[in-house]
PDB file of N, CA and C in Angstrom:
ATOM      1  N   MET A 793      49.814  14.207 -38.263  1.00 66.00           N
ATOM      2  CA  MET A 793      48.832  14.723 -38.055  1.00 66.00           C
ATOM      3  C   MET A 793      47.604  13.766 -38.054  1.00 66.00           C
ATOM      4  N   GLY A 794      46.994  13.911 -36.281  1.00 71.00           N
ATOM      5  CA  GLY A 794      45.870  13.398 -36.337  1.00 71.00           C
ATOM      6  C   GLY A 794      44.691  13.474 -35.857  1.00 71.00           C
ATOM      7  N   ARG A 795      43.731  12.688 -35.920  1.00 76.00           N
ATOM      8  CA  ARG A 795      42.085  13.118 -36.148  1.00 76.00           C
ATOM      9  C   ARG A 795      42.324  13.159 -34.616  1.00 76.00           C
ATOM     10  N   ARG A 796      40.934  14.653 -34.139  1.00 78.00           N
ATOM     11  CA  ARG A 796      40.579  15.110 -33.176  1.00 78.00           C
ATOM     12  C   ARG A 796      39.729  13.551 -32.504  1.00 78.00           C
ATOM     13  N   SER A 797      39.887  12.846 -31.293  1.00 80.00           N
ATOM     14  CA  SER A 797      39.540  11.990 -30.825  1.00 80.00           C
ATOM     15  C   SER A 797      37.746  12.472 -30.510  1.00 80.00           C
ATOM     16  N   ARG A 798      36.832  11.351 -30.684  1.00 80.00           N
ATOM     17  CA  ARG A 798      35.706  11.834 -30.219  1.00 80.00           C
ATOM     18  C   ARG A 798      35.247  11.738 -28.746  1.00 80.00           C
ATOM     19  N   LYS A 799      34.416  12.222 -28.107  1.00 82.00           N
ATOM     20  CA  LYS A 799      34.250  12.704 -26.944  1.00 82.00           C
ATOM     21  C   LYS A 799      33.162  11.413 -26.716  1.00 82.00           C
ATOM     22  N   ARG A 800      34.093  10.259 -25.648  1.00 85.00           N
ATOM     23  CA  ARG A 800      32.766   9.624 -25.406  1.00 85.00           C
ATOM     24  C   ARG A 800      31.557   9.643 -24.252  1.00 85.00           C
ATOM     25  N   TYR A 801      30.229   9.551 -24.149  1.00 87.00           N
ATOM     26  CA  TYR A 801      29.047  10.037 -23.417  1.00 87.00           C
ATOM     27  C   TYR A 801      28.516   9.044 -22.992  1.00 87.00           C
ATOM     28  N   LYS A 802      28.426   9.163 -21.654  1.00 87.00           N
ATOM     29  CA  LYS A 802      27.741   8.130 -20.981  1.00 87.00           C
ATOM     30  C   LYS A 802      26.450   7.825 -21.196  1.00 87.00           C
ATOM     31  N   LYS A 803      25.880   6.464 -21.517  1.00 89.00           N
ATOM     32  CA  LYS A 803      24.760   6.292 -21.345  1.00 89.00           C
ATOM     33  C   LYS A 803      23.776   6.273 -20.254  1.00 89.00           C
ATOM     34  N   VAL A 804      22.896   7.125 -20.456  1.00 90.00           N
ATOM     35  CA  VAL A 804      22.093   7.659 -19.365  1.00 90.00           C
ATOM     36  C   VAL A 804      20.526   6.826 -19.007  1.00 90.00           C
ATOM     37  N   THR A 805      20.820   6.261 -17.964  1.00 92.00           N
ATOM     38  CA  THR A 805      19.526   5.120 -17.611  1.00 92.00           C
ATOM     39  C   THR A 805      18.735   5.721 -16.896  1.00 92.00           C
ATOM     40  N   ARG A 806      17.478   5.562 -17.159  1.00 93.00           N
ATOM     41  CA  ARG A 806      16.546   5.905 -16.630  1.00 93.00           C
ATOM     42  C   ARG A 806      15.758   4.812 -15.077  1.00 93.00           C
ATOM     43  N   VAL A 807      15.488   5.241 -14.071  1.00 93.00           N
ATOM     44  CA  VAL A 807      15.841   3.907 -13.223  1.00 93.00           C
ATOM     45  C   VAL A 807      13.859   3.917 -13.375  1.00 93.00           C
ATOM     46  N   ILE A 808      13.240   3.114 -13.059  1.00 93.00           N
ATOM     47  CA  ILE A 808      12.146   2.801 -13.616  1.00 93.00           C
ATOM     48  C   ILE A 808      11.580   2.558 -12.001  1.00 93.00           C
ATOM     49  N   ARG A 809      10.819   3.290 -11.408  1.00 92.00           N
ATOM     50  CA  ARG A 809      10.230   3.479 -10.069  1.00 92.00           C
ATOM     51  C   ARG A 809       9.056   1.978  -9.728  1.00 92.00           C
ATOM     52  N   LYS A 810       9.129   1.418  -8.718  1.00 91.00           N
ATOM     53  CA  LYS A 810       8.141   0.098  -8.708  1.00 91.00           C
ATOM     54  C   LYS A 810       7.220   0.991  -7.588  1.00 91.00           C
ATOM     55  N   PRO A 811       6.106   0.582  -7.704  1.00 88.00           N
ATOM     56  CA  PRO A 811       4.616   1.521  -6.513  1.00 88.00           C
ATOM     57  C   PRO A 811       4.933   0.531  -5.313  1.00 88.00           C
ATOM     58  N   PRO A 812       5.053   1.172  -4.262  1.00 90.00           N
ATOM     59  CA  PRO A 812       5.218   0.706  -2.472  1.00 90.00           C
ATOM     60  C   PRO A 812       4.446  -0.818  -2.528  1.00 90.00           C
ATOM     61  N   THR A 813       4.867  -1.393  -1.793  1.00 90.00           N
ATOM     62  CA  THR A 813       4.196  -2.707  -1.019  1.00 90.00           C
ATOM     63  C   THR A 813       3.565  -2.511   0.073  1.00 90.00           C
ATOM     64  N   ARG A 814       4.471  -1.633   1.205  1.00 95.00           N
ATOM     65  CA  ARG A 814       4.499  -1.197   2.112  1.00 95.00           C
ATOM     66  C   ARG A 814       3.725  -0.143   2.473  1.00 95.00           C
ATOM     67  N   PHE A 815       2.996   0.321   3.395  1.00 95.00           N
ATOM     68  CA  PHE A 815       2.137   1.186   3.681  1.00 95.00           C
ATOM     69  C   PHE A 815       2.333   2.008   5.124  1.00 95.00           C
ATOM     70  N   GLN A 816       2.005   3.194   5.391  1.00 96.00           N
ATOM     71  CA  GLN A 816       2.002   3.752   6.824  1.00 96.00           C
ATOM     72  C   GLN A 816       0.542   3.429   7.129  1.00 96.00           C
ATOM     73  N   CYS A 817       0.615   3.061   8.405  1.00 95.00           N
ATOM     74  CA  CYS A 817      -0.784   2.433   9.324  1.00 95.00           C
ATOM     75  C   CYS A 817      -1.009   4.038   9.840  1.00 95.00           C
ATOM     76  N   PRO A 818      -2.135   4.164   9.934  1.00 94.00           N
ATOM     77  CA  PRO A 818      -2.994   5.218  10.368  1.00 94.00           C
ATOM     78  C   PRO A 818      -2.997   5.190  11.419  1.00 94.00           C
ATOM     79  N   THR A 819      -3.045   4.044  12.095  1.00 92.00           N
ATOM     80  CA  THR A 819      -3.491   4.105  13.926  1.00 92.00           C
ATOM     81  C   THR A 819      -2.187   4.329  14.337  1.00 92.00           C
ATOM     82  N   CYS A 820      -1.213   3.346  13.702  1.00 92.00           N
ATOM     83  CA  CYS A 820       0.201   3.519  14.651  1.00 92.00           C
ATOM     84  C   CYS A 820       1.567   3.966  14.186  1.00 92.00           C
ATOM     85  N   GLY A 821       1.237   4.457  12.894  1.00 92.00           N
ATOM     86  CA  GLY A 821       2.139   5.387  12.379  1.00 92.00           C
ATOM     87  C   GLY A 821       3.572   4.997  11.567  1.00 92.00           C
ATOM     88  N   LEU A 822       3.369   3.137  11.341  1.00 93.00           N
ATOM     89  CA  LEU A 822       4.634   2.796  11.023  1.00 93.00           C
ATOM     90  C   LEU A 822       4.342   2.047   9.625  1.00 93.00           C
ATOM     91  N   MET A 823       5.653   1.775   8.992  1.00 94.00           N
ATOM     92  CA  MET A 823       5.460   1.013   7.681  1.00 94.00           C
ATOM     93  C   MET A 823       5.132  -0.310   7.573  1.00 94.00           C
ATOM     94  N   THR A 824       3.614  -0.455   8.136  1.00 94.00           N
ATOM     95  CA  THR A 824       3.664  -2.245   7.995  1.00 94.00           C
ATOM     96  C   THR A 824       2.415  -2.254   7.953  1.00 94.00           C
ATOM     97  N   LEU A 825       1.708  -1.717   7.235  1.00 95.00           N
ATOM     98  CA  LEU A 825       0.509  -1.677   6.400  1.00 95.00           C
ATOM     99  C   LEU A 825       0.763  -2.721   4.875  1.00 95.00           C
ATOM    100  N   SER A 826       0.042  -3.752   5.147  1.00 95.00           N
ATOM    101  CA  SER A 826       0.163  -4.304   3.397  1.00 95.00           C
ATOM    102  C   SER A 826      -1.407  -4.632   2.968  1.00 95.00           C
ATOM    103  N   ILE A 827      -1.467  -4.502   1.847  1.00 96.00           N
ATOM    104  CA  ILE A 827      -2.956  -4.971   1.289  1.00 96.00           C
ATOM    105  C   ILE A 827      -2.559  -5.912   0.371  1.00 96.00           C
ATOM    106  N   GLY A 828      -3.974  -6.923   0.475  1.00 95.00           N
ATOM    107  CA  GLY A 828      -3.863  -7.694  -0.860  1.00 95.00           C
ATOM    108  C   GLY A 828      -5.133  -7.581  -1.397  1.00 95.00           C
ATOM    109  N   ILE A 829      -4.698  -8.401  -2.887  1.00 95.00           N
ATOM    110  CA  ILE A 829      -6.005  -7.701  -3.223  1.00 95.00           C
ATOM    111  C   ILE A 829      -6.804  -9.180  -3.952  1.00 95.00           C
ATOM    112  N   ASP A 830      -8.131  -9.674  -4.033  1.00 95.00           N
ATOM    113  CA  ASP A 830      -8.761 -10.567  -4.713  1.00 95.00           C
ATOM    114  C   ASP A 830      -9.336 -10.352  -5.552  1.00 95.00           C
ATOM    115  N   ARG A 831      -8.938 -10.540  -7.078  1.00 92.00           N
ATOM    116  CA  ARG A 831      -9.146 -10.240  -8.382  1.00 92.00           C
ATOM    117  C   ARG A 831     -10.531 -10.935  -8.775  1.00 92.00           C
ATOM    118  N   SER A 832     -10.772 -12.035  -7.991  1.00 93.00           N
ATOM    119  CA  SER A 832     -11.971 -12.793  -8.468  1.00 93.00           C
ATOM    120  C   SER A 832     -13.063 -12.467  -7.374  1.00 93.00           C
ATOM    121  N   GLU A 833     -12.727 -11.762  -6.732  1.00 93.00           N
ATOM    122  CA  GLU A 833     -14.150 -11.375  -5.760  1.00 93.00           C
ATOM    123  C   GLU A 833     -14.332  -9.621  -5.768  1.00 93.00           C
ATOM    124  N   ASP A 834     -13.100  -9.033  -5.941  1.00 92.00           N
ATOM    125  CA  ASP A 834     -13.200  -7.736  -6.296  1.00 92.00           C
ATOM    126  C   ASP A 834     -13.210  -7.377  -4.741  1.00 92.00           C
ATOM    127  N   ILE A 835     -12.158  -7.812  -3.891  1.00 95.00           N
ATOM    128  CA  ILE A 835     -12.198  -7.574  -2.362  1.00 95.00           C
ATOM    129  C   ILE A 835     -11.124  -7.245  -1.926  1.00 95.00           C
ATOM    130  N   ALA A 836     -10.371  -6.020  -1.116  1.00 96.00           N
ATOM    131  CA  ALA A 836      -9.328  -6.221  -0.878  1.00 96.00           C
ATOM    132  C   ALA A 836      -8.851  -5.940   0.634  1.00 96.00           C
ATOM    133  N   ILE A 837      -8.256  -6.500   1.371  1.00 96.00           N
ATOM    134  CA  ILE A 837      -7.568  -6.670   2.605  1.00 96.00           C
ATOM    135  C   ILE A 837      -6.348  -5.947   3.123  1.00 96.00           C
ATOM    136  N   ILE A 838      -7.139  -5.318   4.111  1.00 96.00           N
ATOM    137  CA  ILE A 838      -5.708  -4.644   4.348  1.00 96.00           C
ATOM    138  C   ILE A 838      -5.438  -4.985   6.142  1.00 96.00           C
ATOM    139  N   SER A 839      -4.249  -5.592   5.974  1.00 95.00           N
ATOM    140  CA  SER A 839      -3.689  -5.442   7.341  1.00 95.00           C
ATOM    141  C   SER A 839      -2.352  -5.126   7.884  1.00 95.00           C
ATOM    142  N   CYS A 840      -2.327  -4.487   8.827  1.00 94.00           N
ATOM    143  CA  CYS A 840      -1.147  -4.015  10.087  1.00 94.00           C
ATOM    144  C   CYS A 840      -0.838  -5.069  10.608  1.00 94.00           C
ATOM    145  N   SER A 841       0.470  -5.458  10.105  1.00 93.00           N
ATOM    146  CA  SER A 841       2.094  -6.672  10.400  1.00 93.00           C
ATOM    147  C   SER A 841       2.231  -6.085  12.150  1.00 93.00           C
ATOM    148  N   ASN A 842       2.028  -5.115  12.591  1.00 91.00           N
ATOM    149  CA  ASN A 842       2.553  -4.224  13.728  1.00 91.00           C
ATOM    150  C   ASN A 842       1.996  -5.213  15.346  1.00 91.00           C
ATOM    151  N   GLN A 843       2.325  -5.735  15.967  1.00 89.00           N
ATOM    152  CA  GLN A 843       1.784  -6.607  17.212  1.00 89.00           C
ATOM    153  C   GLN A 843       0.874  -5.992  18.212  1.00 89.00           C
ATOM    154  N   ASN A 844       1.436  -4.790  18.138  1.00 91.00           N
ATOM    155  CA  ASN A 844       0.232  -3.612  19.097  1.00 91.00           C
ATOM    156  C   ASN A 844      -0.775  -3.120  18.578  1.00 91.00           C
ATOM    157  N   CYS A 845      -0.880  -2.801  16.985  1.00 91.00           N
ATOM    158  CA  CYS A 845      -1.922  -2.203  16.726  1.00 91.00           C
ATOM    159  C   CYS A 845      -2.678  -3.635  15.958  1.00 91.00           C
ATOM    160  N   GLY A 846      -2.566  -4.274  14.833  1.00 90.00           N
ATOM    161  CA  GLY A 846      -3.266  -5.467  14.689  1.00 90.00           C
ATOM    162  C   GLY A 846      -4.669  -4.891  13.402  1.00 90.00           C
ATOM    163  N   LEU A 847      -4.317  -3.780  12.987  1.00 93.00           N
ATOM    164  CA  LEU A 847      -5.461  -3.383  12.137  1.00 93.00           C
ATOM    165  C   LEU A 847      -5.745  -4.194  10.961  1.00 93.00           C
ATOM    166  N   ARG A 848      -7.274  -4.405  11.417  1.00 95.00           N
ATOM    167  CA  ARG A 848      -7.591  -4.995   9.759  1.00 95.00           C
ATOM    168  C   ARG A 848      -8.837  -4.276   9.112  1.00 95.00           C
ATOM    169  N   ALA A 849      -8.767  -4.532   7.852  1.00 96.00           N
ATOM    170  CA  ALA A 849     -10.047  -4.130   7.149  1.00 96.00           C
ATOM    171  C   ALA A 849     -10.656  -4.721   6.106  1.00 96.00           C
ATOM    172  N   THR A 850     -11.409  -4.639   5.284  1.00 96.00           N
ATOM    173  CA  THR A 850     -11.755  -5.206   4.137  1.00 96.00           C
ATOM    174  C   THR A 850     -12.402  -4.421   3.298  1.00 96.00           C
ATOM    175  N   LEU A 851     -12.297  -3.675   1.986  1.00 95.00           N
ATOM    176  CA  LEU A 851     -12.942  -3.128   1.051  1.00 95.00           C
ATOM    177  C   LEU A 851     -13.892  -3.773  -0.131  1.00 95.00           C
ATOM    178  N   ARG A 852     -14.355  -3.936   0.089  1.00 94.00           N
ATOM    179  CA  ARG A 852     -15.338  -4.517  -1.137  1.00 94.00           C
ATOM    180  C   ARG A 852     -15.760  -3.674  -2.358  1.00 94.00           C
ATOM    181  N   GLY A 853     -15.988  -4.154  -3.802  1.00 92.00           N
ATOM    182  CA  GLY A 853     -15.984  -3.410  -4.959  1.00 92.00           C
ATOM    183  C   GLY A 853     -14.683  -2.695  -5.759  1.00 92.00           C
ATOM    184  N   ILE A 854     -13.800  -3.594  -5.475  1.00 93.00           N
ATOM    185  CA  ILE A 854     -12.190  -2.242  -5.926  1.00 93.00           C
ATOM    186  C   ILE A 854     -12.652  -2.657  -7.625  1.00 93.00           C
ATOM    187  N   PRO A 855     -12.407  -1.826  -8.471  1.00 93.00           N
ATOM    188  CA  PRO A 855     -12.107  -1.872  -9.852  1.00 93.00           C
ATOM    189  C   PRO A 855     -10.987  -3.150 -10.270  1.00 93.00           C
ATOM    190  N   LYS A 856     -10.944  -3.698 -11.238  1.00 92.00           N
ATOM    191  CA  LYS A 856     -10.046  -4.535 -11.902  1.00 92.00           C
ATOM    192  C   LYS A 856      -8.720  -3.642 -12.053  1.00 92.00           C
ATOM    193  N   ILE A 857      -8.816  -2.287 -12.075  1.00 94.00           N
ATOM    194  CA  ILE A 857      -7.892  -1.487 -12.955  1.00 94.00           C
ATOM    195  C   ILE A 857      -6.946  -1.183 -11.577  1.00 94.00           C
ATOM    196  N   TYR A 858      -7.427  -1.367 -10.265  1.00 93.00           N
ATOM    197  CA  TYR A 858      -6.865  -0.452  -9.295  1.00 93.00           C
ATOM    198  C   TYR A 858      -5.526  -1.501  -8.496  1.00 93.00           C
ATOM    199  N   GLN A 859      -4.792  -0.845  -8.212  1.00 94.00           N
ATOM    200  CA  GLN A 859      -3.134  -1.358  -7.712  1.00 94.00           C
ATOM    201  C   GLN A 859      -3.313  -1.000  -6.227  1.00 94.00           C
ATOM    202  N   GLU A 860      -2.792  -1.622  -5.438  1.00 94.00           N
ATOM    203  CA  GLU A 860      -2.212  -1.467  -4.009  1.00 94.00           C
ATOM    204  C   GLU A 860      -2.194   0.077  -3.525  1.00 94.00           C
ATOM    205  N   VAL A 861      -1.757   0.482  -4.277  1.00 95.00           N
ATOM    206  CA  VAL A 861      -1.471   2.171  -4.181  1.00 95.00           C
ATOM    207  C   VAL A 861      -3.136   2.788  -4.235  1.00 95.00           C
ATOM    208  N   ASP A 862      -3.658   2.574  -5.202  1.00 95.00           N
ATOM    209  CA  ASP A 862      -5.348   3.146  -5.393  1.00 95.00           C
ATOM    210  C   ASP A 862      -6.063   2.322  -4.329  1.00 95.00           C
ATOM    211  N   VAL A 863      -5.884   1.126  -3.897  1.00 96.00           N
ATOM    212  CA  VAL A 863      -6.540   0.805  -2.595  1.00 96.00           C
ATOM    213  C   VAL A 863      -6.393   1.224  -1.200  1.00 96.00           C
ATOM    214  N   TYR A 864      -4.858   1.810  -1.109  1.00 96.00           N
ATOM    215  CA  TYR A 864      -4.600   2.512   0.129  1.00 96.00           C
ATOM    216  C   TYR A 864      -5.211   3.772   0.149  1.00 96.00           C
ATOM    217  N   ALA A 865      -5.038   4.298  -1.025  1.00 96.00           N
ATOM    218  CA  ALA A 865      -5.416   5.833  -0.980  1.00 96.00           C
ATOM    219  C   ALA A 865      -7.001   5.875  -0.451  1.00 96.00           C
ATOM    220  N   LYS A 866      -8.056   4.871  -1.381  1.00 96.00           N
ATOM    221  CA  LYS A 866      -9.536   4.631  -1.079  1.00 96.00           C
ATOM    222  C   LYS A 866      -9.754   4.262   0.234  1.00 96.00           C
ATOM    223  N   PHE A 867      -8.287   3.407   1.127  1.00 96.00           N
ATOM    224  CA  PHE A 867      -8.688   2.967   2.715  1.00 96.00           C
ATOM    225  C   PHE A 867      -8.151   4.037   3.525  1.00 96.00           C
ATOM    226  N   LEU A 868      -7.532   5.051   2.754  1.00 96.00           N
ATOM    227  CA  LEU A 868      -7.129   6.309   3.767  1.00 96.00           C
ATOM    228  C   LEU A 868      -8.405   7.177   3.930  1.00 96.00           C
ATOM    229  N   ASP A 869      -9.167   7.235   2.623  1.00 96.00           N
ATOM    230  CA  ASP A 869      -9.904   8.544   2.584  1.00 96.00           C
ATOM    231  C   ASP A 869     -11.510   7.956   3.516  1.00 96.00           C
ATOM    232  N   LYS A 870     -12.000   6.326   3.078  1.00 96.00           N
ATOM    233  CA  LYS A 870     -12.572   5.930   4.253  1.00 96.00           C
ATOM    234  C   LYS A 870     -12.386   5.627   5.679  1.00 96.00           C
ATOM    235  N   PHE A 871     -11.288   5.650   5.847  1.00 95.00           N
ATOM    236  CA  PHE A 871     -10.848   5.541   7.299  1.00 95.00           C
ATOM    237  C   PHE A 871     -10.706   6.694   8.025  1.00 95.00           C
ATOM    238  N   THR A 872     -10.280   7.953   7.475  1.00 95.00           N
ATOM    239  CA  THR A 872     -10.631   9.590   7.745  1.00 95.00           C
ATOM    240  C   THR A 872     -11.980   9.942   7.887  1.00 95.00           C
ATOM    241  N   GLU A 873     -13.048   9.248   7.067  1.00 95.00           N
ATOM    242  CA  GLU A 873     -14.485   9.552   7.203  1.00 95.00           C
ATOM    243  C   GLU A 873     -14.830   8.785   8.111  1.00 95.00           C
ATOM    244  N   GLY A 874     -14.404   7.758   8.720  1.00 92.00           N
ATOM    245  CA  GLY A 874     -15.566   6.818   9.434  1.00 92.00           C
ATOM    246  C   GLY A 874     -16.217   6.148   8.845  1.00 92.00           C
ATOM    247  N   THR A 875     -16.048   5.498   7.691  1.00 93.00           N
ATOM    248  CA  THR A 875     -17.096   4.767   6.910  1.00 93.00           C
ATOM    249  C   THR A 875     -16.674   3.275   6.367  1.00 93.00           C
ATOM    250  N   ILE A 876     -15.567   2.678   7.307  1.00 92.00           N
ATOM    251  CA  ILE A 876     -15.201   1.532   6.849  1.00 92.00           C
ATOM    252  C   ILE A 876     -15.129   0.915   8.528  1.00 92.00           C
ATOM    253  N   GLU A 877     -15.305  -0.302   8.367  1.00 92.00           N
ATOM    254  CA  GLU A 877     -15.187  -1.017   9.416  1.00 92.00           C
ATOM    255  C   GLU A 877     -14.145  -1.559   9.704  1.00 92.00           C
ATOM    256  N   VAL A 878     -13.385  -1.447  11.073  1.00 92.00           N
ATOM    257  CA  VAL A 878     -12.019  -1.947  11.305  1.00 92.00           C
ATOM    258  C   VAL A 878     -12.166  -2.683  12.214  1.00 92.00           C
ATOM    259  N   THR A 879     -11.117  -3.647  12.485  1.00 92.00           N
ATOM    260  CA  THR A 879     -11.196  -4.425  13.552  1.00 92.00           C
ATOM    261  C   THR A 879      -9.462  -4.655  14.107  1.00 92.00           C
ATOM    262  N   TYR A 880      -9.373  -4.459  15.354  1.00 90.00           N
ATOM    263  CA  TYR A 880      -7.918  -4.514  15.975  1.00 90.00           C
ATOM    264  C   TYR A 880      -7.514  -5.585  16.489  1.00 90.00           C
ATOM    265  N   SER A 881      -6.917  -6.454  16.527  1.00 86.00           N
ATOM    266  CA  SER A 881      -6.521  -7.385  16.942  1.00 86.00           C
ATOM    267  C   SER A 881      -5.036  -7.617  17.645  1.00 86.00           C
ATOM    268  N   ARG A 882      -4.987  -7.405  18.829  1.00 75.00           N
ATOM    269  CA  ARG A 882      -3.621  -7.403  19.764  1.00 75.00           C
ATOM    270  C   ARG A 882      -3.567  -8.336  20.260  1.00 75.00           C
ATOM    271  N   GLY A 883      -3.095  -9.682  19.391  1.00 61.00           N
ATOM    272  CA  GLY A 883      -2.852 -10.788  20.425  1.00 61.00           C
ATOM    273  C   GLY A 883      -3.432 -11.267  19.951  1.00 61.00           C
ATOM    274  N   SER A 884      -4.517 -12.131  21.342  1.00 50.00           N
ATOM    275  CA  SER A 884      -5.485 -12.860  21.049  1.00 50.00           C
ATOM    276  C   SER A 884      -6.949 -12.243  21.088  1.00 50.00           C
ATOM    277  N   GLU A 885      -6.996 -10.946  21.816  1.00 52.00           N
ATOM    278  CA  GLU A 885      -8.110 -10.511  21.592  1.00 52.00           C
ATOM    279  C   GLU A 885      -8.409  -9.559  20.439  1.00 52.00           C
ATOM    280  N   TYR A 886      -9.749  -9.594  20.153  1.00 54.00           N
ATOM    281  CA  TYR A 886     -10.546  -8.372  19.015  1.00 54.00           C
ATOM    282  C   TYR A 886     -11.162  -7.349  19.679  1.00 54.00           C
ATOM    283  N   GLU A 887     -11.149  -6.307  19.317  1.00 56.00           N
ATOM    284  CA  GLU A 887     -12.036  -5.091  19.151  1.00 56.00           C
ATOM    285  C   GLU A 887     -12.784  -4.542  17.922  1.00 56.00           C
ATOM    286  N   VAL A 888     -13.502  -4.328  17.883  1.00 58.00           N
ATOM    287  CA  VAL A 888     -14.400  -3.824  16.573  1.00 58.00           C
ATOM    288  C   VAL A 888     -14.825  -2.213  16.953  1.00 58.00           C
ATOM    289  N   GLU A 889     -14.359  -1.595  15.703  1.00 59.00           N
ATOM    290  CA  GLU A 889     -14.492   0.076  15.768  1.00 59.00           C
ATOM    291  C   GLU A 889     -15.292   0.383  14.656  1.00 59.00           C
ATOM    292  N   GLY A 890     -16.492   0.885  14.503  1.00 58.00           N
ATOM    293  CA  GLY A 890     -16.976   1.392  13.257  1.00 58.00           C
ATOM    294  C   GLY A 890     -16.438   2.738  12.967  1.00 58.00           C
TER     295      GLY A 890
END
């Protein structure tokens, strides 16, 4: 007489998701918006890598605890309100829109 075999369980591993590094540009609609944060000066530089769009903006007064996702949300709020100065660099020409 043998013993009942023990049931083997699979170990469940949780996938830890990282915050995104590329975001959707509000002008061209592509996932080409990148955000760089300068922690020493508390500014964030937002730029679209699409050659047809070329959106560029700078946010000042960013808190130290903000990550790229938080800066993107703040940028979208200010962009839809129209309270941020945005420049478009398509090739060699520059256009300023307030």
